[in-house]
C-alpha cells in the first residue's frame, strides 16, 4: 500500500470505524489453544513411534509395550484434535 492508496479523512466515501457491536466489525483472532494442543500431542506420539522403532537397534531387544501404547494413543488423538481445529476454524464466525 502506498500513500496514494489512502483516502483523505474528509472523503465522504470513506467508511466510518465500525461500532463495537457492529456485525461488520473486524473479527477477533481465533484462539490457537486447540492447534497447539494437537501439535504437542501429535509430536509426543511421533516421539513414541520413533523410540519404539529404534529400541530394537539400540537395546538389541523388543521395545517395551508402553512405547507402542503411547504411539497408538498420542498420534491419533493429536491428529483428531488437529482435524477438529481445521473443521472448527473453517466455519464462518457467528453473527
Short mmCIF file of N, CA and C in Angstrom, two decimals:
data_model
loop_
_atom_site.label_atom_id
_atom_site.label_comp_id
_atom_site.label_asym_id
_atom_site.label_seq_id
_atom_site.Cartn_x
_atom_site.Cartn_y
_atom_site.Cartn_z
N UNK A 1 0.84 -1.16 0.00
CA UNK A 1 0.00 0.00 0.00
C UNK A 1 0.89 1.23 0.00
N UNK A 2 0.58 2.17 -0.85
CA UNK A 2 1.34 3.41 -0.92
C UNK A 2 0.51 4.54 -0.34
N UNK A 3 1.12 5.70 -0.20
CA UNK A 3 0.39 6.84 0.33
C UNK A 3 -0.69 7.29 -0.64
N UNK A 4 -0.54 6.98 -1.94
CA UNK A 4 -1.57 7.34 -2.92
C UNK A 4 -2.85 6.52 -2.72
N UNK A 5 -2.73 5.35 -2.11
CA UNK A 5 -3.90 4.49 -1.92
C UNK A 5 -4.76 4.94 -0.74
N UNK A 6 -4.24 5.77 0.10
CA UNK A 6 -5.00 6.21 1.27
C UNK A 6 -5.93 7.35 0.88
N UNK A 7 -7.15 7.27 1.36
CA UNK A 7 -8.12 8.32 1.08
C UNK A 7 -8.02 9.40 2.15
N UNK A 8 -8.29 10.63 1.78
CA UNK A 8 -8.27 11.68 2.80
C UNK A 8 -9.41 11.48 3.81
N UNK A 9 -9.22 11.97 5.00
CA UNK A 9 -10.19 11.77 6.07
C UNK A 9 -11.51 12.48 5.79
N UNK A 10 -11.48 13.56 5.01
CA UNK A 10 -12.72 14.28 4.74
C UNK A 10 -13.46 13.72 3.52
N UNK A 11 -13.02 12.62 2.98
CA UNK A 11 -13.68 11.98 1.85
C UNK A 11 -15.02 11.39 2.30
N UNK A 12 -16.14 11.77 1.68
CA UNK A 12 -17.45 11.26 2.13
C UNK A 12 -17.62 9.76 1.86
N UNK A 13 -16.80 9.20 1.01
CA UNK A 13 -16.93 7.78 0.69
C UNK A 13 -16.09 6.89 1.60
N UNK A 14 -15.31 7.48 2.46
CA UNK A 14 -14.51 6.70 3.40
C UNK A 14 -15.43 6.17 4.50
N UNK A 15 -15.47 4.86 4.71
CA UNK A 15 -16.37 4.34 5.75
C UNK A 15 -15.90 4.73 7.14
N UNK A 16 -16.87 4.91 8.03
CA UNK A 16 -16.56 5.21 9.42
C UNK A 16 -16.05 3.95 10.10
N UNK A 17 -15.40 4.14 11.23
CA UNK A 17 -14.93 2.99 12.01
C UNK A 17 -16.15 2.25 12.54
N UNK A 18 -16.17 0.92 12.46
CA UNK A 18 -17.34 0.17 12.91
C UNK A 18 -17.52 0.26 14.43
N UNK A 19 -18.78 0.23 14.83
CA UNK A 19 -19.11 0.24 16.26
C UNK A 19 -18.72 -1.10 16.88
N UNK A 20 -18.48 -1.17 18.19
CA UNK A 20 -18.07 -2.43 18.81
C UNK A 20 -19.06 -3.57 18.61
N UNK A 21 -20.37 -3.29 18.56
CA UNK A 21 -21.36 -4.35 18.39
C UNK A 21 -21.75 -4.57 16.94
N UNK A 22 -21.09 -3.88 16.02
CA UNK A 22 -21.45 -3.96 14.61
C UNK A 22 -21.09 -5.33 14.05
N UNK A 23 -21.96 -5.82 13.16
CA UNK A 23 -21.73 -7.14 12.56
C UNK A 23 -20.53 -7.12 11.62
N UNK A 24 -20.17 -5.95 11.13
CA UNK A 24 -19.05 -5.87 10.18
C UNK A 24 -17.75 -5.47 10.86
N UNK A 25 -17.74 -5.53 12.16
CA UNK A 25 -16.52 -5.22 12.90
C UNK A 25 -15.48 -6.30 12.61
N UNK A 26 -14.20 -5.95 12.62
CA UNK A 26 -13.18 -6.97 12.36
C UNK A 26 -13.26 -8.08 13.40
N UNK A 27 -13.14 -9.30 12.92
CA UNK A 27 -13.25 -10.46 13.80
C UNK A 27 -12.03 -10.56 14.70
N UNK A 28 -12.28 -10.98 15.94
CA UNK A 28 -11.15 -11.21 16.85
C UNK A 28 -10.39 -12.44 16.37
N UNK A 29 -9.09 -12.46 16.57
CA UNK A 29 -8.35 -13.65 16.15
C UNK A 29 -8.80 -14.87 16.95
N UNK A 30 -8.88 -16.01 16.27
CA UNK A 30 -9.31 -17.23 16.95
C UNK A 30 -8.21 -17.72 17.86
N UNK A 31 -8.62 -18.41 18.90
CA UNK A 31 -7.64 -18.95 19.83
C UNK A 31 -6.90 -20.11 19.18
N UNK A 32 -5.65 -20.20 19.46
CA UNK A 32 -4.81 -21.24 18.88
C UNK A 32 -4.55 -22.38 19.86
N UNK A 33 -5.26 -22.41 20.97
CA UNK A 33 -5.01 -23.41 22.00
C UNK A 33 -5.22 -24.83 21.51
N UNK A 34 -6.30 -25.05 20.75
CA UNK A 34 -6.57 -26.39 20.24
C UNK A 34 -5.49 -26.82 19.26
N UNK A 35 -5.02 -25.88 18.45
CA UNK A 35 -3.96 -26.20 17.49
C UNK A 35 -2.66 -26.56 18.20
N UNK A 36 -2.31 -25.79 19.22
CA UNK A 36 -1.07 -26.05 19.96
C UNK A 36 -1.17 -27.38 20.69
N UNK A 37 -2.32 -27.65 21.30
CA UNK A 37 -2.50 -28.93 21.99
C UNK A 37 -2.40 -30.10 21.01
N UNK A 38 -3.02 -29.96 19.84
CA UNK A 38 -2.95 -31.02 18.83
C UNK A 38 -1.51 -31.24 18.37
N UNK A 39 -0.80 -30.16 18.17
CA UNK A 39 0.59 -30.26 17.71
C UNK A 39 1.47 -30.95 18.75
N UNK A 40 1.31 -30.58 20.00
CA UNK A 40 2.13 -31.17 21.07
C UNK A 40 1.81 -32.65 21.24
N UNK A 41 0.52 -32.99 21.28
CA UNK A 41 0.13 -34.39 21.47
C UNK A 41 0.57 -35.24 20.29
N UNK A 42 0.43 -34.72 19.08
CA UNK A 42 0.87 -35.47 17.90
C UNK A 42 2.39 -35.66 17.93
N UNK A 43 3.12 -34.62 18.33
CA UNK A 43 4.58 -34.72 18.40
C UNK A 43 5.01 -35.76 19.44
N UNK A 44 4.30 -35.84 20.55
CA UNK A 44 4.61 -36.86 21.56
C UNK A 44 4.39 -38.25 20.96
N UNK A 45 3.32 -38.41 20.19
CA UNK A 45 3.07 -39.69 19.53
C UNK A 45 4.15 -40.06 18.54
N UNK A 46 4.65 -39.08 17.82
CA UNK A 46 5.73 -39.34 16.86
C UNK A 46 7.01 -39.73 17.60
N UNK A 47 7.28 -39.09 18.72
CA UNK A 47 8.46 -39.45 19.52
C UNK A 47 8.34 -40.88 20.02
N UNK A 48 7.15 -41.26 20.51
CA UNK A 48 6.94 -42.64 20.95
C UNK A 48 7.13 -43.62 19.78
N UNK A 49 6.65 -43.26 18.60
CA UNK A 49 6.80 -44.13 17.44
C UNK A 49 8.26 -44.32 17.06
N UNK A 50 9.01 -43.23 17.03
CA UNK A 50 10.44 -43.31 16.70
C UNK A 50 11.20 -44.11 17.76
N UNK A 51 10.85 -43.88 19.03
CA UNK A 51 11.52 -44.63 20.10
C UNK A 51 11.21 -46.12 19.99
N UNK A 52 9.97 -46.46 19.66
CA UNK A 52 9.62 -47.88 19.52
C UNK A 52 10.33 -48.50 18.33
N UNK A 53 10.55 -47.73 17.28
CA UNK A 53 11.23 -48.27 16.11
C UNK A 53 12.73 -48.42 16.33
N UNK A 54 13.33 -47.53 17.11
CA UNK A 54 14.78 -47.56 17.31
C UNK A 54 15.22 -48.45 18.47
N UNK A 55 14.32 -48.77 19.37
CA UNK A 55 14.68 -49.58 20.54
C UNK A 55 15.33 -50.92 20.18
N UNK A 56 14.80 -51.67 19.22
CA UNK A 56 15.45 -52.95 18.89
C UNK A 56 16.90 -52.79 18.41
N UNK A 57 17.20 -51.69 17.73
CA UNK A 57 18.56 -51.47 17.24
C UNK A 57 19.49 -51.01 18.36
N UNK A 58 18.96 -50.25 19.31
CA UNK A 58 19.78 -49.70 20.38
C UNK A 58 19.98 -50.71 21.51
N UNK A 59 18.90 -51.40 21.93
CA UNK A 59 18.97 -52.29 23.08
C UNK A 59 19.07 -53.77 22.72
N UNK A 60 18.98 -54.09 21.46
CA UNK A 60 19.00 -55.47 20.98
C UNK A 60 17.91 -56.33 21.61
N UNK A 61 16.77 -55.73 21.86
CA UNK A 61 15.60 -56.47 22.34
C UNK A 61 14.34 -55.74 21.88
N UNK A 62 13.19 -56.35 22.10
CA UNK A 62 11.94 -55.71 21.69
C UNK A 62 11.68 -54.45 22.51
N UNK A 63 10.92 -53.55 21.91
CA UNK A 63 10.57 -52.31 22.60
C UNK A 63 9.54 -52.61 23.69
N UNK A 64 9.58 -51.86 24.78
CA UNK A 64 8.58 -52.06 25.83
C UNK A 64 7.17 -51.73 25.31
N UNK A 65 6.20 -52.38 25.88
CA UNK A 65 4.81 -52.19 25.45
C UNK A 65 4.35 -50.75 25.62
N UNK A 66 4.87 -50.05 26.61
CA UNK A 66 4.45 -48.67 26.85
C UNK A 66 4.76 -47.77 25.66
N UNK A 67 5.83 -48.06 24.93
CA UNK A 67 6.14 -47.26 23.74
C UNK A 67 5.10 -47.47 22.65
N UNK A 68 4.68 -48.71 22.46
CA UNK A 68 3.65 -48.98 21.46
C UNK A 68 2.31 -48.38 21.88
N UNK A 69 1.97 -48.51 23.17
CA UNK A 69 0.71 -47.95 23.65
C UNK A 69 0.71 -46.42 23.53
N UNK A 70 1.83 -45.80 23.86
CA UNK A 70 1.93 -44.34 23.73
C UNK A 70 1.80 -43.89 22.29
N UNK A 71 2.42 -44.63 21.39
CA UNK A 71 2.32 -44.28 19.97
C UNK A 71 0.89 -44.47 19.46
N UNK A 72 0.24 -45.54 19.92
CA UNK A 72 -1.13 -45.81 19.46
C UNK A 72 -2.14 -44.84 20.06
N UNK A 73 -1.82 -44.23 21.18
CA UNK A 73 -2.75 -43.29 21.80
C UNK A 73 -2.51 -41.85 21.34
N UNK A 74 -1.28 -41.36 21.51
CA UNK A 74 -0.99 -39.94 21.27
C UNK A 74 -1.08 -39.54 19.81
N UNK A 75 -0.59 -40.35 18.90
CA UNK A 75 -0.58 -39.96 17.49
C UNK A 75 -1.99 -39.76 16.93
N UNK A 76 -2.90 -40.74 17.06
CA UNK A 76 -4.24 -40.49 16.51
C UNK A 76 -5.02 -39.41 17.25
N UNK A 77 -4.82 -39.30 18.57
CA UNK A 77 -5.54 -38.25 19.31
C UNK A 77 -5.06 -36.87 18.85
N UNK A 78 -3.76 -36.70 18.67
CA UNK A 78 -3.25 -35.43 18.16
C UNK A 78 -3.74 -35.13 16.77
N UNK A 79 -3.82 -36.17 15.93
CA UNK A 79 -4.34 -35.98 14.58
C UNK A 79 -5.81 -35.57 14.61
N UNK A 80 -6.60 -36.22 15.45
CA UNK A 80 -8.02 -35.89 15.53
C UNK A 80 -8.25 -34.49 16.10
N UNK A 81 -7.43 -34.07 17.05
CA UNK A 81 -7.54 -32.70 17.55
C UNK A 81 -7.18 -31.69 16.47
N UNK A 82 -6.16 -31.99 15.67
CA UNK A 82 -5.82 -31.11 14.56
C UNK A 82 -6.91 -31.05 13.52
N UNK A 83 -7.54 -32.19 13.28
CA UNK A 83 -8.67 -32.23 12.35
C UNK A 83 -9.84 -31.42 12.89
N UNK A 84 -10.12 -31.54 14.18
CA UNK A 84 -11.19 -30.75 14.80
C UNK A 84 -10.88 -29.26 14.71
N UNK A 85 -9.62 -28.88 14.92
CA UNK A 85 -9.24 -27.47 14.80
C UNK A 85 -9.48 -26.97 13.38
N UNK A 86 -9.13 -27.79 12.39
CA UNK A 86 -9.31 -27.37 11.00
C UNK A 86 -10.79 -27.23 10.66
N UNK A 87 -11.60 -28.15 11.14
CA UNK A 87 -13.04 -28.08 10.85
C UNK A 87 -13.67 -26.90 11.57
N UNK A 88 -13.34 -26.70 12.83
CA UNK A 88 -13.92 -25.58 13.57
C UNK A 88 -13.41 -24.24 13.05
N UNK A 89 -12.19 -24.19 12.56
CA UNK A 89 -11.65 -22.95 12.03
C UNK A 89 -12.19 -22.58 10.67
N UNK A 90 -12.80 -23.53 9.98
CA UNK A 90 -13.32 -23.24 8.64
C UNK A 90 -14.74 -22.70 8.68
N UNK A 91 -15.39 -22.76 9.85
CA UNK A 91 -16.74 -22.23 9.95
C UNK A 91 -16.70 -20.72 9.99
N UNK A 92 -17.68 -20.06 9.38
CA UNK A 92 -17.71 -18.60 9.47
C UNK A 92 -18.07 -18.16 10.90
N UNK A 93 -17.59 -17.01 11.31
CA UNK A 93 -17.90 -16.57 12.68
C UNK A 93 -19.40 -16.30 12.83
N UNK A 94 -19.87 -16.44 14.06
CA UNK A 94 -21.29 -16.19 14.35
C UNK A 94 -21.59 -14.72 14.21
N UNK A 95 -22.76 -14.43 13.71
CA UNK A 95 -23.15 -13.03 13.52
C UNK A 95 -24.10 -12.60 14.61
#
